[in-house]
XYZ file of C-alpha atoms in Angstrom:
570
model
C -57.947 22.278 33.452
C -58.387 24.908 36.158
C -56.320 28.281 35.848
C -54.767 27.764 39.433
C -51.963 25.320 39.884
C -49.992 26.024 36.921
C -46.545 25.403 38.496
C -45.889 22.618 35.416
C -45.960 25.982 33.291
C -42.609 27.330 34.670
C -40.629 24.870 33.808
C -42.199 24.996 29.967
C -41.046 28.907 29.828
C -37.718 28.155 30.515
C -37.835 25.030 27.993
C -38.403 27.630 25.369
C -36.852 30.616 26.497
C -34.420 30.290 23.614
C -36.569 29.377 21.064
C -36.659 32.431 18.725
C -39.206 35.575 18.909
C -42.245 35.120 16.093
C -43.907 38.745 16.067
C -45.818 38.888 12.612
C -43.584 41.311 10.969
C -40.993 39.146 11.114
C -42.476 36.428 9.927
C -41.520 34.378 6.619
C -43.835 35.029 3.675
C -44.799 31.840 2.233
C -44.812 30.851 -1.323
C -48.113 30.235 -3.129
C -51.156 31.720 -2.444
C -52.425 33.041 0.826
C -56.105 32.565 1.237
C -58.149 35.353 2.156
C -60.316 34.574 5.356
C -63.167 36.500 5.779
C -65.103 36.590 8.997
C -69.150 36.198 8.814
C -70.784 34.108 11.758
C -72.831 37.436 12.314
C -74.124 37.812 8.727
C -74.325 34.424 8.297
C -76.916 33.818 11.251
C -74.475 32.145 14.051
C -75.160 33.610 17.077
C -73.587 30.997 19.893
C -70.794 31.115 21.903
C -69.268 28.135 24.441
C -69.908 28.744 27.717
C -69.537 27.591 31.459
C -67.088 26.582 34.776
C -63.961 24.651 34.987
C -65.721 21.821 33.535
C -66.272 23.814 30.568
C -62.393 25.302 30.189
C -61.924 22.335 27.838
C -64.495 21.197 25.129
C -66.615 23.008 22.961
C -66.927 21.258 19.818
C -68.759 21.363 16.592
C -69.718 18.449 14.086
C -70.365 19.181 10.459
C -73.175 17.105 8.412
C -75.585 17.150 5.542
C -78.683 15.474 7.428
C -81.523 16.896 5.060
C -79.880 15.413 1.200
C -78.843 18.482 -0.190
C -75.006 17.863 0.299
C -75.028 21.172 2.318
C -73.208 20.498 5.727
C -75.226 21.450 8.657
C -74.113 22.380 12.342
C -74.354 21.329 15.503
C -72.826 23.401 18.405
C -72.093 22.529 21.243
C -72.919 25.259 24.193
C -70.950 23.774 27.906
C -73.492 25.308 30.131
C -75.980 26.307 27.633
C -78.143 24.660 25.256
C -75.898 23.483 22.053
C -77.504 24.592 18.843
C -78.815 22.976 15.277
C -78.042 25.147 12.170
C -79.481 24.352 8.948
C -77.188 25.206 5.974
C -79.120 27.773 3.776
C -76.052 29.089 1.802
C -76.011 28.807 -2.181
C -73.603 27.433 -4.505
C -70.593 30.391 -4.375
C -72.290 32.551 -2.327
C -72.583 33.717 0.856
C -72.954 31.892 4.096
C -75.974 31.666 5.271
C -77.546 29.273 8.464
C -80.363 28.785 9.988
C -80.941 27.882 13.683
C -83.675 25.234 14.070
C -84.965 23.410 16.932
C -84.188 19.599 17.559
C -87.068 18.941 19.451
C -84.882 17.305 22.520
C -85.421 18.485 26.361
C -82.968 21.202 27.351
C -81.322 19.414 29.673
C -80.341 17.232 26.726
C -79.015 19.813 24.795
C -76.774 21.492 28.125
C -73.595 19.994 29.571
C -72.452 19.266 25.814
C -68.936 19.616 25.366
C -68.537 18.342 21.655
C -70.457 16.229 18.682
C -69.620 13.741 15.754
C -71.817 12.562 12.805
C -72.070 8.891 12.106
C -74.375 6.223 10.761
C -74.783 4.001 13.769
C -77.886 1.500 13.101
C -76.728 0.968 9.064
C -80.197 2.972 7.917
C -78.359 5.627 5.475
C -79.385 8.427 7.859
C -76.432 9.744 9.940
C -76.955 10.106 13.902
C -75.346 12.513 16.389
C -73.032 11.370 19.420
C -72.893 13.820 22.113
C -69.671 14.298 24.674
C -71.024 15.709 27.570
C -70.596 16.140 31.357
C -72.661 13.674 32.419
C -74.282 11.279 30.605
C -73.412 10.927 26.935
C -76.450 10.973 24.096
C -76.880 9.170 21.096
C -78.933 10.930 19.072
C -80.464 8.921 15.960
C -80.905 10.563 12.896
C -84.148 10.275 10.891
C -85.239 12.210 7.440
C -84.789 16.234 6.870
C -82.233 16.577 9.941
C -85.059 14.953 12.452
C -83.250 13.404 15.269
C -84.503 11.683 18.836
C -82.872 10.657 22.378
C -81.716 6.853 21.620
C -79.740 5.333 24.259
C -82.457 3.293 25.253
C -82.626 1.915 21.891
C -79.012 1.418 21.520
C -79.035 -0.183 24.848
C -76.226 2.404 25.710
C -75.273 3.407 28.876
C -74.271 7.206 28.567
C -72.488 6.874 31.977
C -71.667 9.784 34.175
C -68.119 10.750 33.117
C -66.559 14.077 32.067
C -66.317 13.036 28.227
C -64.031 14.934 26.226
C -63.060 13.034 23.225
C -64.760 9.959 20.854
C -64.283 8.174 18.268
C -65.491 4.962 15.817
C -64.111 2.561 13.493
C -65.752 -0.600 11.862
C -64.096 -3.572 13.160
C -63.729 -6.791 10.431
C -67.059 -8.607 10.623
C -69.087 -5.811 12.732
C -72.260 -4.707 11.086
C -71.912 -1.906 13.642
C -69.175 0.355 14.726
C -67.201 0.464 17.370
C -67.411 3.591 19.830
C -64.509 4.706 21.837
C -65.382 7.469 24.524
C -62.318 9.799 25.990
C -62.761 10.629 29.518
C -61.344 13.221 31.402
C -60.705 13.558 35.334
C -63.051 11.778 37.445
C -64.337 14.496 39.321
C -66.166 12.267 42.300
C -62.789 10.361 42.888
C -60.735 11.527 46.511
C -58.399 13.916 46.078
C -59.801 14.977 42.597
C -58.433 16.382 40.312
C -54.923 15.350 40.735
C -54.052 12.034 39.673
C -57.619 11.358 38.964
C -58.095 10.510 35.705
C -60.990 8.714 34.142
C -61.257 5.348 32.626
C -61.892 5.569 29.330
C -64.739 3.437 27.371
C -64.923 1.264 24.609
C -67.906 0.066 22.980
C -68.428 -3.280 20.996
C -71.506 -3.682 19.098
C -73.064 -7.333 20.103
C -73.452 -9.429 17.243
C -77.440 -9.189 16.925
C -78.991 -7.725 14.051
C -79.844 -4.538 15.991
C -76.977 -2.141 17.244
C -76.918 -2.814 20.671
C -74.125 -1.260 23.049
C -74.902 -3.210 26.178
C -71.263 -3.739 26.394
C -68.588 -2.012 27.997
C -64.646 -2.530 28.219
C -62.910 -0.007 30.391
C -59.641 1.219 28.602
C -57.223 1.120 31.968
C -55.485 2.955 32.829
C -56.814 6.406 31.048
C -54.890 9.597 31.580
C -57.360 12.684 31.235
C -58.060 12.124 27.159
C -58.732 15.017 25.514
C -58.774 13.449 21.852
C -58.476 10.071 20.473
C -58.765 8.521 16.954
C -58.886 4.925 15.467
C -55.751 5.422 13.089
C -54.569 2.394 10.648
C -50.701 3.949 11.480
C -49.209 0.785 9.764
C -51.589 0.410 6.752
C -52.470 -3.057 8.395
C -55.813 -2.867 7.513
C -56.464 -3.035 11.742
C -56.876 0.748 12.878
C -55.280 1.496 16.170
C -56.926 3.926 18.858
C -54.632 6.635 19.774
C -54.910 8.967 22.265
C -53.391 12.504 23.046
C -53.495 12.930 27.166
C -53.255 16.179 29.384
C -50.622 15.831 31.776
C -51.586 18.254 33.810
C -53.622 15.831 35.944
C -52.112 12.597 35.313
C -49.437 10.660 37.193
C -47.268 8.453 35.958
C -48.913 8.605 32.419
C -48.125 9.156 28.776
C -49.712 9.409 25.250
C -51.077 6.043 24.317
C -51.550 3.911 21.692
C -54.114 1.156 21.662
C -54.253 -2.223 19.451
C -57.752 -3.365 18.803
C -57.639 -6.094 17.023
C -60.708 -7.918 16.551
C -62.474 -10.363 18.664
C -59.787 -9.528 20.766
C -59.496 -7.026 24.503
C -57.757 -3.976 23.844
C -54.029 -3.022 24.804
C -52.066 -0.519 25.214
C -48.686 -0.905 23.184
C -45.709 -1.187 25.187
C -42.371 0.590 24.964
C -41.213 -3.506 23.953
C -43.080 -3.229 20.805
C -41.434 0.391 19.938
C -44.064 3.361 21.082
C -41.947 5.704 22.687
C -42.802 7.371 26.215
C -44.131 11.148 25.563
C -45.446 13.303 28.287
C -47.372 16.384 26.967
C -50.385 19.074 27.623
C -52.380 16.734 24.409
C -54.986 19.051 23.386
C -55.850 17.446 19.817
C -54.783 14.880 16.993
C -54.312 16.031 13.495
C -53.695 13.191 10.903
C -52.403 13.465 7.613
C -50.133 11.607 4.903
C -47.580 14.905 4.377
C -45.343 13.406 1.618
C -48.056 10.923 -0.099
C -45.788 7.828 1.343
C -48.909 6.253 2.291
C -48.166 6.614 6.391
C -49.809 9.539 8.270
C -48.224 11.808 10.296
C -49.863 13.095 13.410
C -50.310 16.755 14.898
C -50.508 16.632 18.490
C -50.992 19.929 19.812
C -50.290 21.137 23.626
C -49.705 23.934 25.569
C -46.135 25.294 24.303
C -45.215 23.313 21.299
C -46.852 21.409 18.463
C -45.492 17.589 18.165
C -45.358 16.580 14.623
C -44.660 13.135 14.389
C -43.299 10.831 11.658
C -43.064 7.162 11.999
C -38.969 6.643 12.128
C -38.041 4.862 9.545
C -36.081 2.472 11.881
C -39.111 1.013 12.727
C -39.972 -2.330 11.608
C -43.632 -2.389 10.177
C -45.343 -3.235 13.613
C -43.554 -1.094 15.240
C -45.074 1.933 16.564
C -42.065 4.411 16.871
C -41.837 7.837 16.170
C -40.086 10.804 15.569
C -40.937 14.782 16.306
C -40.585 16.498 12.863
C -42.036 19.702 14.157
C -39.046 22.034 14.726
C -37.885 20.669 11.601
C -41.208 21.374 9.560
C -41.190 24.890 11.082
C -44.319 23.352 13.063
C -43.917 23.805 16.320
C -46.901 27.214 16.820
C -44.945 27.277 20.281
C -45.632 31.173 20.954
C -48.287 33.755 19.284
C -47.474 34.951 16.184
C -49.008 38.296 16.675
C -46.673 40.394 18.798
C -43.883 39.454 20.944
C -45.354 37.981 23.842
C -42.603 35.616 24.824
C -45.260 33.252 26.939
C -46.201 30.213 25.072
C -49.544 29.258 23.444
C -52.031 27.127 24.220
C -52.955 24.083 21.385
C -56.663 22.774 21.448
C -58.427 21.440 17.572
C -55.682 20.740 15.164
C -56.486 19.582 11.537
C -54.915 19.107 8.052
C -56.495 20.365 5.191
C -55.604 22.473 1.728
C -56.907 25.381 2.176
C -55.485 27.141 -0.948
C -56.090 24.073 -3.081
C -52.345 24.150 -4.094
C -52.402 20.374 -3.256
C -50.134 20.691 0.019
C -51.679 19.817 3.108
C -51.841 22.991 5.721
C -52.025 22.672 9.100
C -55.241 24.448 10.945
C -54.782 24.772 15.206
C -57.483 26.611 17.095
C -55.589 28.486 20.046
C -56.851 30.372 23.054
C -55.710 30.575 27.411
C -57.566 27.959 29.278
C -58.692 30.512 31.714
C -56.738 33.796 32.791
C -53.791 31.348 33.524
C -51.166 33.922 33.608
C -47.839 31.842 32.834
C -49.310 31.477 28.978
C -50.262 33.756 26.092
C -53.314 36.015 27.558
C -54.097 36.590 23.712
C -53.338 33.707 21.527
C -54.665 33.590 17.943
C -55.372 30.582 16.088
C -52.899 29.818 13.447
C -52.550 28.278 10.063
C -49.415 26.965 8.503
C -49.506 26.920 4.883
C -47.510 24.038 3.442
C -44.371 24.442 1.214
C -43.154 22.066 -1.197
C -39.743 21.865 0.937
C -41.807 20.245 2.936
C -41.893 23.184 5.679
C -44.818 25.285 7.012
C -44.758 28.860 7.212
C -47.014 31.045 9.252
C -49.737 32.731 7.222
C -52.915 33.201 10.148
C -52.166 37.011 10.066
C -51.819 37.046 6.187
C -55.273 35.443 5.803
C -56.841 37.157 8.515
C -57.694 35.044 11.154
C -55.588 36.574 13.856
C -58.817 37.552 16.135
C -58.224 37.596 19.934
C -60.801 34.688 21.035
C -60.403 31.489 23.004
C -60.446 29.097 20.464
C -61.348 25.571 21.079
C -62.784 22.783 18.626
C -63.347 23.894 15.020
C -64.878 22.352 11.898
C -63.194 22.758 8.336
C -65.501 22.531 5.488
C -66.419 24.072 2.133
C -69.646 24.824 3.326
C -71.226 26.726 0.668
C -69.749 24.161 -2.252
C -67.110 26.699 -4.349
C -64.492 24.214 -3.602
C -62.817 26.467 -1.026
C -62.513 25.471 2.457
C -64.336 27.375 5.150
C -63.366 27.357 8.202
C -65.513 27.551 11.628
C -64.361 27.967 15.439
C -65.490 27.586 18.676
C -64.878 30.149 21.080
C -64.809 30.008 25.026
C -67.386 33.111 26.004
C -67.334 34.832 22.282
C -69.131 34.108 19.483
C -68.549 31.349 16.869
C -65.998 32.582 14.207
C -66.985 32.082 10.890
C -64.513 32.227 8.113
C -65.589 32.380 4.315
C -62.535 31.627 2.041
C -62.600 33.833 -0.582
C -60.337 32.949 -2.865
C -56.458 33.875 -2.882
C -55.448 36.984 -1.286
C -54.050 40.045 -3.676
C -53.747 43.886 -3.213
C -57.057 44.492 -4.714
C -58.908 41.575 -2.559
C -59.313 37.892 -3.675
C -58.674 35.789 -6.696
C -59.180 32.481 -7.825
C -56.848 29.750 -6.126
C -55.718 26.157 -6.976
C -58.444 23.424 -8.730
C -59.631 21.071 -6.119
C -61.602 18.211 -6.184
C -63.852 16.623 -3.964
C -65.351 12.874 -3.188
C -68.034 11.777 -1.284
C -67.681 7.713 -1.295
C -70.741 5.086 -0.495
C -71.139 1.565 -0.442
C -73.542 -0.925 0.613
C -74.152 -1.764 4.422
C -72.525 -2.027 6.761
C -70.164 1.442 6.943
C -72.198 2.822 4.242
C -70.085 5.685 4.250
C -66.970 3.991 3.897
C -65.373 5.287 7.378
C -61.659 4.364 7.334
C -61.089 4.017 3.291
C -58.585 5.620 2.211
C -58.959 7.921 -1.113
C -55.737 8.089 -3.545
C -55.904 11.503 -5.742
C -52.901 11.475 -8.704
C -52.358 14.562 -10.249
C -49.716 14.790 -12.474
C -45.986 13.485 -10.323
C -48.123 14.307 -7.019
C -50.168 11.605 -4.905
C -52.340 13.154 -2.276
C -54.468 10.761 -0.264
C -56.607 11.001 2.685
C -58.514 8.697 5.051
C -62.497 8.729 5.893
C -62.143 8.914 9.416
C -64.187 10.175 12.783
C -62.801 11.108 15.452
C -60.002 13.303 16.506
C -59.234 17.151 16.650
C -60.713 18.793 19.694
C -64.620 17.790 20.176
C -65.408 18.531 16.778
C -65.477 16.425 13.528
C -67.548 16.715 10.302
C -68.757 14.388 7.795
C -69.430 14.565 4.052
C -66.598 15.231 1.114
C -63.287 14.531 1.368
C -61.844 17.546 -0.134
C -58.307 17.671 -2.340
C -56.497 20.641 -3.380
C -54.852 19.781 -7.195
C -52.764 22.884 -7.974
C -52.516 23.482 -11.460
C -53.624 20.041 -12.423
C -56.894 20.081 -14.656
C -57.327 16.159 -14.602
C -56.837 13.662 -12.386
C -56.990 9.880 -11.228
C -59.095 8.690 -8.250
C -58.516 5.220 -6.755
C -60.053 3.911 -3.169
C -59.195 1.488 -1.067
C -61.926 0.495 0.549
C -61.893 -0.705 4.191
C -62.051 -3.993 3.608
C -58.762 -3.134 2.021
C -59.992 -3.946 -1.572
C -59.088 -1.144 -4.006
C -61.244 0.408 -6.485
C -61.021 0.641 -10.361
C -59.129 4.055 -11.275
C -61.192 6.918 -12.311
C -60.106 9.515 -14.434
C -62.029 12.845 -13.764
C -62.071 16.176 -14.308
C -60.177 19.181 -11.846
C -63.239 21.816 -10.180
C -65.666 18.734 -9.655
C -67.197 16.875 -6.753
C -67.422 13.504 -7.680
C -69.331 10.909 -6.176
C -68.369 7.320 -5.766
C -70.399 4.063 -5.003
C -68.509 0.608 -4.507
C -70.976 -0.787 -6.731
C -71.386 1.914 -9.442
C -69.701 1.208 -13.331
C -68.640 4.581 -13.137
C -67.871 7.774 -10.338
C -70.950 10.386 -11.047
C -70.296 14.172 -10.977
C -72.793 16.487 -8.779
C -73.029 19.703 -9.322
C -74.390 21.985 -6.640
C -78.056 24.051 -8.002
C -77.348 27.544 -8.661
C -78.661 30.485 -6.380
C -81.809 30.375 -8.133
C -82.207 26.786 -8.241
C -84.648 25.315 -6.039
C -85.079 21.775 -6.836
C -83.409 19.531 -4.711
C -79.966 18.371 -6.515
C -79.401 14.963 -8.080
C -76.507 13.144 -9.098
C -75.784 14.276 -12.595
C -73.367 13.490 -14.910
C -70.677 10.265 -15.165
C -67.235 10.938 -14.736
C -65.553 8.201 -16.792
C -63.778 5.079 -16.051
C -60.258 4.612 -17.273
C -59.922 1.984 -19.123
C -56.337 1.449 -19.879
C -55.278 1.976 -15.428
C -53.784 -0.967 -13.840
């Protein structure tokens, strides 16, 4: 998105014009606890900030990983212009962040033009590989023991093209050994009269049925409409994930968010407005899912410049029938202007995510914020937000609260407990500024931090193919509550991580853990202690407990302990 030709952005000012001033001292204080952010990407070791030309105003991702066995998530981050960087994760059990930068061994001109990254085991060997959105030609990086990684398209017979890529992801289809990889394309820049009315193709991927992955096979998605994320979402609990798509209309004609069935063995479509998705025009920045009232059907964060959508599937709709309804304004959702002063000029949206991040088991709601480029007609200084979840069902506004109200350029972002305390962390990419890096500390009180909610978190496995178990859904009962959340990659802004699905459980000490495996089988029930990361493999008796090795621990950590089956679950 350049920062000229931003006549669309008048007639967004006057469409919220009467929306209500937000300055931070007048701002709702939310119920529960407020986690206390604390900013360390300098004292941790991150030195790296997103850099670059117009190509580069959108982008700048980060993926999140354990590639070396230790259960630690590493980082890659992406750099636009310059090189993206490889952190190891050196940080201890409760303690302080800590990273170390270490070279890939890859050419620098691999490592450039990188706009954003996501982990996932492509070739079924148990070692996770890196796929890399770039300008230019995409990489598939394949991953190898203690975070070694080489240049594979040639061995994945994948052609990285030479498109503007701004968004990915992959789902297993029924019967693939191998995943499927959907690529998000932005505008074609070589086309006449670019950028207007320009927009890319996008690109799906079908693994041929060999016993090698090989991705010598292309389907263009037509028409595309300048992606900016996508994700394969089972919206309808069909068991068949759907490949959505949030678009920027700031180049498109004639376009719309999209929705595509991929059903298998079959070509992909778009669904039409006869089968119930509902035109939407919109500045889509990134997609946020998450089941907000455990009914089993995620709701989707779209953000854009101005408002947040926040949509619920309307239930009107018959059950394959995509149709749904903005709950944002509603929900208190919408993030339309800063929060910070009273700058009447609306914000710009880029990574959005769900996530607990005071483990009071309600879903909050991250989005990374931050002006494309000087463009005048929006928020000059837009701070990221987070919107802590209520049990109304509401989110209130607690970024200032929890302290990360910094005036960057957000972009893509990765949350992740990243030192294992069972708090969520919380990094961001910045457009020319350094990575933030926030350590939650606990809840926030008058003398600093105290302990927050129990949590619990599960890392699933099973045997190949999808060893990892990417779109299974995980079922946490606590108590009344259900919280559940899908294995999924793809989505939010260029960024993505992979590892532990985390839970917040409140006050709950115990709880029961089913999954439903993406073959759609479910699992036995586990019962299992609050404050524990549990692991659990499809063909285990029983889930297993790790526990993380202490700061002066250094053995590497094995699966210890069995959490135990319950017997008398239905």
């Amino acid at each position: 998105m350049r920062p000229t030709a931003v006549l669309a952005g008048l007639s967004l000012l006057a469409a919220l014009a009467s929306l209500p001033s937000i300055a931070s001292d007048a701002l709702p204080e939310p119920t529960g606890d407020v986690p206390l952010m604390e900013e360390q990407a300098e004292a941790a070791g991150l030195a790296h900030a997103y850099r670059g030309p117009w190509e580069y105003f959108v982008g700048g991702g980060a993926a999140s990983f354990d590639c070396n066995g230790d259960r630690l998530p590493e980082l890659f981050i992406a750099g636009g212009k310059e090189p993206a960087r490889f952190y190891l994760n050196r940080s201890t059990a409760g303690g302080a962040l800590r990273f170390e930068e270490t070279a890939l061994g890859l050419d620098r001109d691999d490592l450039e033009n990188v706009l954003g990254a996501y982990a996932l085991d492509i070739d079924d060997d148990a070692q996770l590989d890196l796929v890399l959105l770039r300008v230019g030609e995409n990489l598939i990086l394949k991953g190898a023991p203690d975070c070694g990684f080489e240049k594979a398209n040639r061995h994945f017979a994948f052609d990285g093209g030479k498109a503007w890529t701004t968004a990915f992801s992959a789902t297993w289809e029924e019967g693939r050994r191998f995943p499927t990889l959907a690529f998000g394309n932005y505008v074609d820049r070589h086309a006449p009269g670019s950028p207007w009315g320009t927009c890319h193709d996008n690109d799906l991927y079908r693994p041929a049925g060999t016993e090698t992955a090989d991705y010598s096979g292309r389907m263009a998605l037509r028409p595309g409409f300048c992606a900016l994320s996508m994700l394969f979402t089972d919206w309808n609990r069909s068991g068949t994930p759907a490949l959505r798509i949030t678009n920027d209309r700031h180049y498109y004609r004639g376009g719309e968010e999209q929705l595509w069935r991929v059903d298998p063995g079959r070509p992909a479509r778009p669904y039409r407005k006869s089968e119930g998705w509902q035109h939407l025009t919109i500045w889509g920045m990134g997609i946020a899912e998450g089941d907000l009232d455990g009914d089993g059907f995620p709701e989707y964060a779209l953000t854009s410049m101005g408002d947040t959508k926040l949509q619920k599937l309307s239930e009107e709709a018959d059950t394959d029938e995509p149709t749904y309804v903005d709950i944002a304004f509603d929900k208190g959702a919408t993030a339309h202007r800063p929060y910070a002063s009273d700058d009447l000029k609306p914000s710009t949206g880029w990574h959005s995510e769900f996530a607990d991040f005071n483990n009071d088991g309600l879903l909050d709601l991250f989005i990374a914020k931050g002006n494309v480029e000087r463009m005048p007609d929006f928020a000059a200084v837009d701070p990221d937000n987070l919107l802590l979840g209520q049990w109304d069902g509401s989110f209130i506004e607690a970024g200032h609260l929890a302290g990360i109200n910094l005036p960057t350029k957000g972009r893509g972002a990765v949350v992740e407990d990243f030192n294992a305390d069972g708090m969520l962390d919380l990094l961001v990419v910045n457009r020319e500024q350094n990575v933030t890096l926030f350590r939650n500390r606990g809840a926030r009180v008058a003398f600093g931090a105290r302990p927050m909610g129990n949590f619990l978190a599960v890392e699933l496995s099973q045997p190949g193919p999808n060893r990892n178990a990417v779109g299974a859904l995980v079922s946490v009962k606590a108590g009344n509550n259900t919280y559940n959340r899908t294995v999924q990659v793809g989505g939010g802004h260029a960024s993505g991580h992979a590892g532990f699905v985390h839970v917040g459980l409140g006050t709950a000490e115990r709880a029961q853990v089913r999954v439903k495996w993406p073959d759609g089988e479910w699992s036995a029930p586990y019962r299992v202690f609050a404050n524990n990361f549990v692991l659990i493999g499809r063909e285990a008796n029983a889930a297993r407990y790790w526990y993380p090795p202490e700061a002066d621990d250094t053995i590497t950590p094995s699966d210890k302990g069995d959490a135990w089956q319950a017997s008398d679950a239905q």
